[in-house]
Tab-separated table of N, CA and C in Angstrom:
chain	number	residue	atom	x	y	z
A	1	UNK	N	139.919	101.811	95.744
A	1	UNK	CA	138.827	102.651	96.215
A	1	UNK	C	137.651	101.789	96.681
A	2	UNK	N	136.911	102.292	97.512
A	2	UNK	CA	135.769	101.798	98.465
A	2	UNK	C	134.593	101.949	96.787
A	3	UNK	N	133.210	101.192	97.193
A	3	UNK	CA	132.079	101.363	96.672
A	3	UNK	C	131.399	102.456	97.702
A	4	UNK	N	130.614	102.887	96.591
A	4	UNK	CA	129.238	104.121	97.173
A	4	UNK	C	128.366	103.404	96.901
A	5	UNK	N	127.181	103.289	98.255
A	5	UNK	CA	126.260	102.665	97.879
A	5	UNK	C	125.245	103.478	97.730
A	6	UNK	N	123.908	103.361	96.701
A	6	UNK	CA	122.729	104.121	97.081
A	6	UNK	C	121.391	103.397	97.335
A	7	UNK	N	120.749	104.158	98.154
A	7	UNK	CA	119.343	103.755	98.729
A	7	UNK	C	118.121	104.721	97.906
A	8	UNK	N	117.239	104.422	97.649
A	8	UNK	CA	115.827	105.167	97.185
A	8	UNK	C	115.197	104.074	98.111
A	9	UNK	N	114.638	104.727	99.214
A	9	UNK	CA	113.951	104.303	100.558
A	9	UNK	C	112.331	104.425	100.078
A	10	UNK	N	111.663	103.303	100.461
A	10	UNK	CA	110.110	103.288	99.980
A	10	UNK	C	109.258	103.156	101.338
A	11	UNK	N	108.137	103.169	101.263
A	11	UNK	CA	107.169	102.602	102.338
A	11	UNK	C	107.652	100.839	102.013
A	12	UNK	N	107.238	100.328	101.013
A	12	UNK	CA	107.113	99.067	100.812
A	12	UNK	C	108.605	98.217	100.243
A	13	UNK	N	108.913	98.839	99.114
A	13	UNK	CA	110.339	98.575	98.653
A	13	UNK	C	111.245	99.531	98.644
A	14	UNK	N	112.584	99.397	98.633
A	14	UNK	CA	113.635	100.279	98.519
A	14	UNK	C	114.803	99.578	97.544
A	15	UNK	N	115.099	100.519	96.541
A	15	UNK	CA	115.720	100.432	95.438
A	15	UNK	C	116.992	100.757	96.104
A	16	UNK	N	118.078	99.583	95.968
A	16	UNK	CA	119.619	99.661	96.151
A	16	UNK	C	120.204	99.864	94.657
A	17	UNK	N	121.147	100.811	94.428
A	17	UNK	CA	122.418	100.720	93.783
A	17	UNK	C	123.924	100.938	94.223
A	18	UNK	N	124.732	100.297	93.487
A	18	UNK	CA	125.931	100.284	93.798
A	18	UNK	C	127.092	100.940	92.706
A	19	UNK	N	128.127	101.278	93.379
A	19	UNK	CA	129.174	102.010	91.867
A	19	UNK	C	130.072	100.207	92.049
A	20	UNK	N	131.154	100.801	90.802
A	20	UNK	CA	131.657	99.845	91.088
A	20	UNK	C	133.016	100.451	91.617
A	21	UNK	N	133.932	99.710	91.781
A	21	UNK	CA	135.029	100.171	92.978
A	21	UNK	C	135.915	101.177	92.496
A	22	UNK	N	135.975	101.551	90.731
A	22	UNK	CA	136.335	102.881	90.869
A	22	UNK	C	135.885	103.979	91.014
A	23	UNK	N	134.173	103.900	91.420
A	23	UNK	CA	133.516	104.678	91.598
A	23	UNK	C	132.897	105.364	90.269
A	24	UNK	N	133.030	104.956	89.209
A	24	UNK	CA	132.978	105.457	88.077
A	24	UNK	C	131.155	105.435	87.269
A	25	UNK	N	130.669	104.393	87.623
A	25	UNK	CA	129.540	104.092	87.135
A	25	UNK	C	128.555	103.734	87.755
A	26	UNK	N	127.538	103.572	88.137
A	26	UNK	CA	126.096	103.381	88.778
A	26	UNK	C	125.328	102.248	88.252
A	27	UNK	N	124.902	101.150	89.203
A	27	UNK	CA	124.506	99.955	88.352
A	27	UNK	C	123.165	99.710	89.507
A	28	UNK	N	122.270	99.699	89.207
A	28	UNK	CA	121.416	99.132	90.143
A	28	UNK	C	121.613	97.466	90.836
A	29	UNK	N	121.235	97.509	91.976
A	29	UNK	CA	121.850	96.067	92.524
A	29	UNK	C	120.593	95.514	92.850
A	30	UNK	N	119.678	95.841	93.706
A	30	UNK	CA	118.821	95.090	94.100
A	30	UNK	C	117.325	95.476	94.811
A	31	UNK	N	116.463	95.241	94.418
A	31	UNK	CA	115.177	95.581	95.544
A	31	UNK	C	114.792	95.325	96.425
A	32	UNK	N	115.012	95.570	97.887
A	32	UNK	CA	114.379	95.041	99.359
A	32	UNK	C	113.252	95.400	99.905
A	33	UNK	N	112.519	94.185	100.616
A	33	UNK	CA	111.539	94.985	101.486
A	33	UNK	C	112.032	95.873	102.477
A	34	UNK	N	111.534	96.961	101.876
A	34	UNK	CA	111.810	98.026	103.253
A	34	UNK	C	112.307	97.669	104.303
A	35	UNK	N	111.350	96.528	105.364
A	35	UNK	CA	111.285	96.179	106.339
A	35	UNK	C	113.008	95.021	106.399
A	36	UNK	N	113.789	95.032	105.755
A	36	UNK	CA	114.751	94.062	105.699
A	36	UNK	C	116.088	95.201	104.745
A	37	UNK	N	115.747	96.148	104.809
A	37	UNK	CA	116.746	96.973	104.243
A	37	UNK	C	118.154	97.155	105.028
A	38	UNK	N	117.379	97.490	106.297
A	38	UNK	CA	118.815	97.436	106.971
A	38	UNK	C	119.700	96.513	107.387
A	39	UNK	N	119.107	95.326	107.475
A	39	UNK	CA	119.966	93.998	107.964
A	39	UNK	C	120.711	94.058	106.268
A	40	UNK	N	120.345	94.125	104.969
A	40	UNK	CA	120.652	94.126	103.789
A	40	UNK	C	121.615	94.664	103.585
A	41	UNK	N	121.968	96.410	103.804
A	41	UNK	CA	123.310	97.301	103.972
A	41	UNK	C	124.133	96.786	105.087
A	42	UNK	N	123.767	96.337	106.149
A	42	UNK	CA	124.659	95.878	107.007
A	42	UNK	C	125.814	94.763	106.933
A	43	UNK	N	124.493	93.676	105.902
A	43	UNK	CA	125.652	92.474	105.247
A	43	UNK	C	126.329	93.147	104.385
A	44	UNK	N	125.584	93.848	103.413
A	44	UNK	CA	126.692	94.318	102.214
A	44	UNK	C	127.784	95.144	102.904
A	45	UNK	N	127.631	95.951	103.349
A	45	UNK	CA	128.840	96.693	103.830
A	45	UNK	C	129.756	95.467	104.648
A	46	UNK	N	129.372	94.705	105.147
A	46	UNK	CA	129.997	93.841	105.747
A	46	UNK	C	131.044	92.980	104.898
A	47	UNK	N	130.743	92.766	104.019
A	47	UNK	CA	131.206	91.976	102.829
A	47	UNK	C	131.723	92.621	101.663
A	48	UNK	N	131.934	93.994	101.990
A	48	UNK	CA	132.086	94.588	100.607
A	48	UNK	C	132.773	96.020	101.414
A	49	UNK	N	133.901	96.783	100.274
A	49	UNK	CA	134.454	97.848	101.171
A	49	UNK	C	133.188	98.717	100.154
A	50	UNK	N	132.889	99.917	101.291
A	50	UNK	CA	131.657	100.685	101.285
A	50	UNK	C	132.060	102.325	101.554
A	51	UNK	N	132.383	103.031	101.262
A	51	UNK	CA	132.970	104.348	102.011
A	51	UNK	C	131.587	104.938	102.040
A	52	UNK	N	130.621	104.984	101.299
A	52	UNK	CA	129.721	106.367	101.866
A	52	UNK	C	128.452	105.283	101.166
A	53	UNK	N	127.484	106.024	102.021
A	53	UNK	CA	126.066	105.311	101.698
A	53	UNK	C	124.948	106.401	101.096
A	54	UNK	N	124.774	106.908	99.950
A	54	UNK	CA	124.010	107.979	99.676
A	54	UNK	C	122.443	107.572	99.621
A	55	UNK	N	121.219	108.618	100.738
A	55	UNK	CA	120.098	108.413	100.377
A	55	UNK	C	119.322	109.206	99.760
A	56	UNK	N	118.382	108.858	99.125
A	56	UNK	CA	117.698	109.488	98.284
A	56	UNK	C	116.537	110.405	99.096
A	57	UNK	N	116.514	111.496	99.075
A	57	UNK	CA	116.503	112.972	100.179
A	57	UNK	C	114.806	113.385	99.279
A	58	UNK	N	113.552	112.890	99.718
A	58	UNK	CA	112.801	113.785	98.808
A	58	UNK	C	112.315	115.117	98.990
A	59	UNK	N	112.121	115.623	97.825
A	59	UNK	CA	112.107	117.445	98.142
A	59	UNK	C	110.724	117.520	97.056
A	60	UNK	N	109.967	118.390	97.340
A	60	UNK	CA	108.813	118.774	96.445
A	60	UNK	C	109.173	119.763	95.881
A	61	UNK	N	108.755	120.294	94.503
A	61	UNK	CA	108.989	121.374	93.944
A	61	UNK	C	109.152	122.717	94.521
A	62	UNK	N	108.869	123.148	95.609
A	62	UNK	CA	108.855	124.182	96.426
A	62	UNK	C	110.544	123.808	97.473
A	63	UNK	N	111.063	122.592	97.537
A	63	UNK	CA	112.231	122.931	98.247
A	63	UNK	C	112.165	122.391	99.521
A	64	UNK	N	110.979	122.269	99.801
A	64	UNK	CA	110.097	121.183	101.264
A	64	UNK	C	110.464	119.843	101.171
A	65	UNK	N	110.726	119.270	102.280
A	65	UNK	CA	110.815	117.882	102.146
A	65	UNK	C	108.984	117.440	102.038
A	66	UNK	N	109.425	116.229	101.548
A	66	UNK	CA	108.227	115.793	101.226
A	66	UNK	C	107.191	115.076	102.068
A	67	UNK	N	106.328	114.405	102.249
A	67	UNK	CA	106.028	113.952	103.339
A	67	UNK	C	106.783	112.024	103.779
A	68	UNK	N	106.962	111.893	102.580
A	68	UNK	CA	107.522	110.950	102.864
A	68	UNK	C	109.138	110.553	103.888
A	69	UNK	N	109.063	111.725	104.011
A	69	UNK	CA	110.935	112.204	104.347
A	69	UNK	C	110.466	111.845	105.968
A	70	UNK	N	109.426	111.913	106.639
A	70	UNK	CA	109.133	111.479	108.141
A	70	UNK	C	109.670	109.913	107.900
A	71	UNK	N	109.586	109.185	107.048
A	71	UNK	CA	109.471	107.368	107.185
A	71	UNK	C	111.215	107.721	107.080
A	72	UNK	N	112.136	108.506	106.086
A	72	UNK	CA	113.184	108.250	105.811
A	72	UNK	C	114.156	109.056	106.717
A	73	UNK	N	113.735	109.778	107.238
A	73	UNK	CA	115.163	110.295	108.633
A	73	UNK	C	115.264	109.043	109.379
A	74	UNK	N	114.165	108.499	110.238
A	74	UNK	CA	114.356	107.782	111.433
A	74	UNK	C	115.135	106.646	110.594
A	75	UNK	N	114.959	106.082	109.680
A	75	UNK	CA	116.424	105.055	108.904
A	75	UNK	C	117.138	105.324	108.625
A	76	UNK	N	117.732	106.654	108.258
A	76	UNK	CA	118.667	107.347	108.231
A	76	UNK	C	119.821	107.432	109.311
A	77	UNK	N	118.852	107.736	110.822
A	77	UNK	CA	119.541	107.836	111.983
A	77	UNK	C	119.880	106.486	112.233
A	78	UNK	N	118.848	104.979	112.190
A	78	UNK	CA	119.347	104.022	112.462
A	78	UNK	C	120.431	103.064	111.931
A	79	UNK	N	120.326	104.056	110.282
A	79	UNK	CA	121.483	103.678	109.344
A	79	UNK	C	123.052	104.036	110.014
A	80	UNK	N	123.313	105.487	110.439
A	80	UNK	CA	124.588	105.963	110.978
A	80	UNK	C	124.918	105.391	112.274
A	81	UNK	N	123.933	104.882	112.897
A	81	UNK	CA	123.875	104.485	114.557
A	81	UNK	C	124.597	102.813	114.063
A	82	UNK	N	124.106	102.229	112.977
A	82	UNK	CA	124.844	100.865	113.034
A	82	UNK	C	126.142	100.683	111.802
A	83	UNK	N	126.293	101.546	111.384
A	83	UNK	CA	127.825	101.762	110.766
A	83	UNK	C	128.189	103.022	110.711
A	84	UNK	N	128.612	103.250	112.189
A	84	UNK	CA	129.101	104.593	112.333
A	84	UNK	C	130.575	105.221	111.448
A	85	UNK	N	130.982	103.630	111.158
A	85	UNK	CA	132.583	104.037	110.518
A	85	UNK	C	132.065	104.336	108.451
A	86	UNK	N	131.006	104.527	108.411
A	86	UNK	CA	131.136	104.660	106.858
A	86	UNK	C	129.752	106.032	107.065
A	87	UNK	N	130.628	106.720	105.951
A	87	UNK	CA	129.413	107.961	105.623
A	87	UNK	C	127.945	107.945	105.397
A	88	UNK	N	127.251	108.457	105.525
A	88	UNK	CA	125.979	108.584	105.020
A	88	UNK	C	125.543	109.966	104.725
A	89	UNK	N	124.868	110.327	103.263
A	89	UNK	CA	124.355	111.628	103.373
A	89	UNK	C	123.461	111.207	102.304
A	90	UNK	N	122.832	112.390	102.626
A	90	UNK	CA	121.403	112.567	101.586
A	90	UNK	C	121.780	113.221	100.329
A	91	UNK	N	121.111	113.221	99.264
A	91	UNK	CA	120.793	113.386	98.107
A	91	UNK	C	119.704	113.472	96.768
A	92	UNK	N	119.529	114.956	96.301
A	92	UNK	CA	118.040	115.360	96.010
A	92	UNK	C	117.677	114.421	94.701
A	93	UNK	N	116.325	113.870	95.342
A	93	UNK	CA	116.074	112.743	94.728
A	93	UNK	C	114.395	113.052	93.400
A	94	UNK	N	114.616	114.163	93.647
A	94	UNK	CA	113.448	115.119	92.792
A	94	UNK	C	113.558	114.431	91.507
A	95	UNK	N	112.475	114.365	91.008
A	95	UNK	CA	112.284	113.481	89.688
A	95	UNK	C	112.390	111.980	89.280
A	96	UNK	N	113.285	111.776	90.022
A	96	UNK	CA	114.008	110.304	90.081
A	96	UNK	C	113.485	109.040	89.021
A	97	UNK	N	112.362	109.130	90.187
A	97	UNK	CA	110.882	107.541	89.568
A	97	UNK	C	111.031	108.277	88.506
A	98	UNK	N	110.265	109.410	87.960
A	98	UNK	CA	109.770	109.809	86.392
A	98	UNK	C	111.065	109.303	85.609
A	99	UNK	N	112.662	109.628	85.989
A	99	UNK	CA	113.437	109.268	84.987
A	99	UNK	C	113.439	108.240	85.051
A	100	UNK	N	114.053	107.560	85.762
A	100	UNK	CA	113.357	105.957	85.813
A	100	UNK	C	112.860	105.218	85.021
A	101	UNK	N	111.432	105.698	84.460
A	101	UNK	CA	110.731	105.354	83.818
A	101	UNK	C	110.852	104.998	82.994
A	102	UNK	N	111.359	106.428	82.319
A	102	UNK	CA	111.332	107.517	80.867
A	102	UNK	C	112.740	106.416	80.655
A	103	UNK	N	113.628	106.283	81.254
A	103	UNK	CA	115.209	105.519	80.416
A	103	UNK	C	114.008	103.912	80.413
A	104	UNK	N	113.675	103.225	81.445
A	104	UNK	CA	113.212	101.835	80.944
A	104	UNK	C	112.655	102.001	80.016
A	105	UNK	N	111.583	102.982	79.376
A	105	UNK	CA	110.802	103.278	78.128
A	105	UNK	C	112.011	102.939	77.106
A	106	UNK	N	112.961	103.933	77.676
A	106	UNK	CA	113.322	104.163	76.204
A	106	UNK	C	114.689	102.900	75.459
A	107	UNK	N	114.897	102.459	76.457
A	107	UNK	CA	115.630	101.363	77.126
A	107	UNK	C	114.562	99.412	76.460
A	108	UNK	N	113.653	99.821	76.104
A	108	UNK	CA	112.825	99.205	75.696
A	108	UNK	C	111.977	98.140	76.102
A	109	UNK	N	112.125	98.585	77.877
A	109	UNK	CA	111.377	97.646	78.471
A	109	UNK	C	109.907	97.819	78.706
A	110	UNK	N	109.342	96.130	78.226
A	110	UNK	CA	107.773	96.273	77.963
A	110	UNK	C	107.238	96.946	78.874
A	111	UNK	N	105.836	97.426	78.492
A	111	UNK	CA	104.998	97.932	79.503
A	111	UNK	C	104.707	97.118	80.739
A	112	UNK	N	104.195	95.551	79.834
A	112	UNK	CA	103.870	94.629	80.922
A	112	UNK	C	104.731	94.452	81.830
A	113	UNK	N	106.251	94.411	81.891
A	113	UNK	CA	107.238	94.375	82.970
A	113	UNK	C	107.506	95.490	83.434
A	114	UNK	N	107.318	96.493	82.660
A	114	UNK	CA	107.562	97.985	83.916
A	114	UNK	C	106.342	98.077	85.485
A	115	UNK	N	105.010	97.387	84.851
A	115	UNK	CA	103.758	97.488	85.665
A	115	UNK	C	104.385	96.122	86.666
A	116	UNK	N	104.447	94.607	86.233
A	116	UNK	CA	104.478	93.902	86.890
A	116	UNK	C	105.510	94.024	87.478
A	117	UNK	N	107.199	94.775	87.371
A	117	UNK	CA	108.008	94.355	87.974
A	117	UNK	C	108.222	95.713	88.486
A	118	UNK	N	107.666	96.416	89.689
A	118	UNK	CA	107.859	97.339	90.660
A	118	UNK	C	109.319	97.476	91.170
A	119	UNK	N	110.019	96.290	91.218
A	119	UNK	CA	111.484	96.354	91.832
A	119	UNK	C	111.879	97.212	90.882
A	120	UNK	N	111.954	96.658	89.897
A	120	UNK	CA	112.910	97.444	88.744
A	120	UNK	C	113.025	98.881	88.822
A	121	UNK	N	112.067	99.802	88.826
A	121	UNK	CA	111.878	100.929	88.794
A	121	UNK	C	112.304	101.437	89.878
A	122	UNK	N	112.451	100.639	91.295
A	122	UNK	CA	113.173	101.113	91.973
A	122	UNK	C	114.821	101.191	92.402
A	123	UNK	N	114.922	99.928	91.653
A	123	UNK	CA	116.329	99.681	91.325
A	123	UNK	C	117.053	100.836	90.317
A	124	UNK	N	116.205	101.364	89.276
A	124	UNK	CA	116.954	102.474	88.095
A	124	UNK	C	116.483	103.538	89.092
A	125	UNK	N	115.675	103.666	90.042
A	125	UNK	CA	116.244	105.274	90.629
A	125	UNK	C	116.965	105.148	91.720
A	126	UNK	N	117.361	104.383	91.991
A	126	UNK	CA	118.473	104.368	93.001
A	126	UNK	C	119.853	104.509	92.256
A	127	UNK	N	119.728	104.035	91.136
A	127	UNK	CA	121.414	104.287	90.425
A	127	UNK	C	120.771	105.165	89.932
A	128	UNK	N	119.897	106.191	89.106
A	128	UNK	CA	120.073	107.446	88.495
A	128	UNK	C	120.538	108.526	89.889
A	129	UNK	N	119.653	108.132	91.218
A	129	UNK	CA	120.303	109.032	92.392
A	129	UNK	C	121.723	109.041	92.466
A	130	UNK	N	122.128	107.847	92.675
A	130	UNK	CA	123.805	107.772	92.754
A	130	UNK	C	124.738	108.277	91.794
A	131	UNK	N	124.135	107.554	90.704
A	131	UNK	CA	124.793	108.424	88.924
A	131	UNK	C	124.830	109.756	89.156
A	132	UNK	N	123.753	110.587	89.527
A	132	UNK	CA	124.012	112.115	89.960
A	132	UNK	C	124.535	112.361	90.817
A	133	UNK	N	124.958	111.590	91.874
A	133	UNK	CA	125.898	111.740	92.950
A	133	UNK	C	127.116	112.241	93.261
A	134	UNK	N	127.637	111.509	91.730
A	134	UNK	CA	128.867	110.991	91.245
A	134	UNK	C	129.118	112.241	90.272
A	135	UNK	N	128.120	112.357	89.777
A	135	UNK	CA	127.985	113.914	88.878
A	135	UNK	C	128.566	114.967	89.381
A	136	UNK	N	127.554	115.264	90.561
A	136	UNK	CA	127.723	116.411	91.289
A	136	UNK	C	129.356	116.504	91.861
A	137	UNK	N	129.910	115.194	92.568
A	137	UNK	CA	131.034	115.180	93.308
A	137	UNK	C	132.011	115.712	91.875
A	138	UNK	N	132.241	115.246	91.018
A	138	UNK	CA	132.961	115.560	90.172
A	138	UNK	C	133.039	117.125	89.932
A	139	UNK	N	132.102	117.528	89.130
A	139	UNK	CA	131.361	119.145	89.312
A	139	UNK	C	132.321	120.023	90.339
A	140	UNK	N	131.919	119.450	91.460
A	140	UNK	CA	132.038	120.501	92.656
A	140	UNK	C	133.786	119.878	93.436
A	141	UNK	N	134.722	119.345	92.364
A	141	UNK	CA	136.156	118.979	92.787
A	141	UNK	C	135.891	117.853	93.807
């Protein structure tokens, strides 16, 4: 079986996770500058079998995309335009950061490294997005 990759797309950073090839588990992989995200999925998929690329879709409590969702279509489109042969779809990314958090809390990572190390937090919501990914697909056959 192929890897699923996931994206939590930022203004500044974007949190990658990856399953591993039985698709079974969600591991965060890595934090990119935004601005270098896509050359980033392009090597990985390049180097790695990839079947679907899930992004993290934001929705506000009302069901609206959020405003941030203007920065994340147009990478979206440029995402499918340069690996047209592997999937891409979105995925509701509501809450995400807060869980995030709440598992490094509880997970027992210091305060001082949750504040200083910004990657991180984006790295655990990119695999809690995907982890639910994987949820849902199961769920729904």
């Amino acid at each position: 079986m192929a890897r699923i990759l996931a994206i939590d797309y930022g203004k500044k950073r974007t949190g990658v996770a990856v399953t591993d090839p039985l698709q079974i588990i969600a591991n965060g992989l890595i934090t990119v500058d935004t601005k270098e995200i896509l050359p980033y999925v392009k090597q990985y998929v390049a180097e790695n079998e990839v079947e679907t690329i899930v992004v993290g879709l934001p929705r506000q409590m009302n069901g609206e995309y959020s405003e941030s969702f203007k920065y994340i279509a147009p990478f979206v489109e440029r995402l499918k335009k340069a690996l047209p042969e592997t999937e891409v779809v979105y995925f509701d990314e509501r809450f995400t950061s807060k869980m995030a958090l709440q598992s490094m809390i509880a997970g027992g990572v210091k305060k001082s490294e949750r504040r200083n190390n910004k990657g991180l937090v984006d790295r655990v919501s990119a695999a809690i997005i995907l982890q639910s990914y994987l949820e849902s697909r199961r769920k729904n056959g």
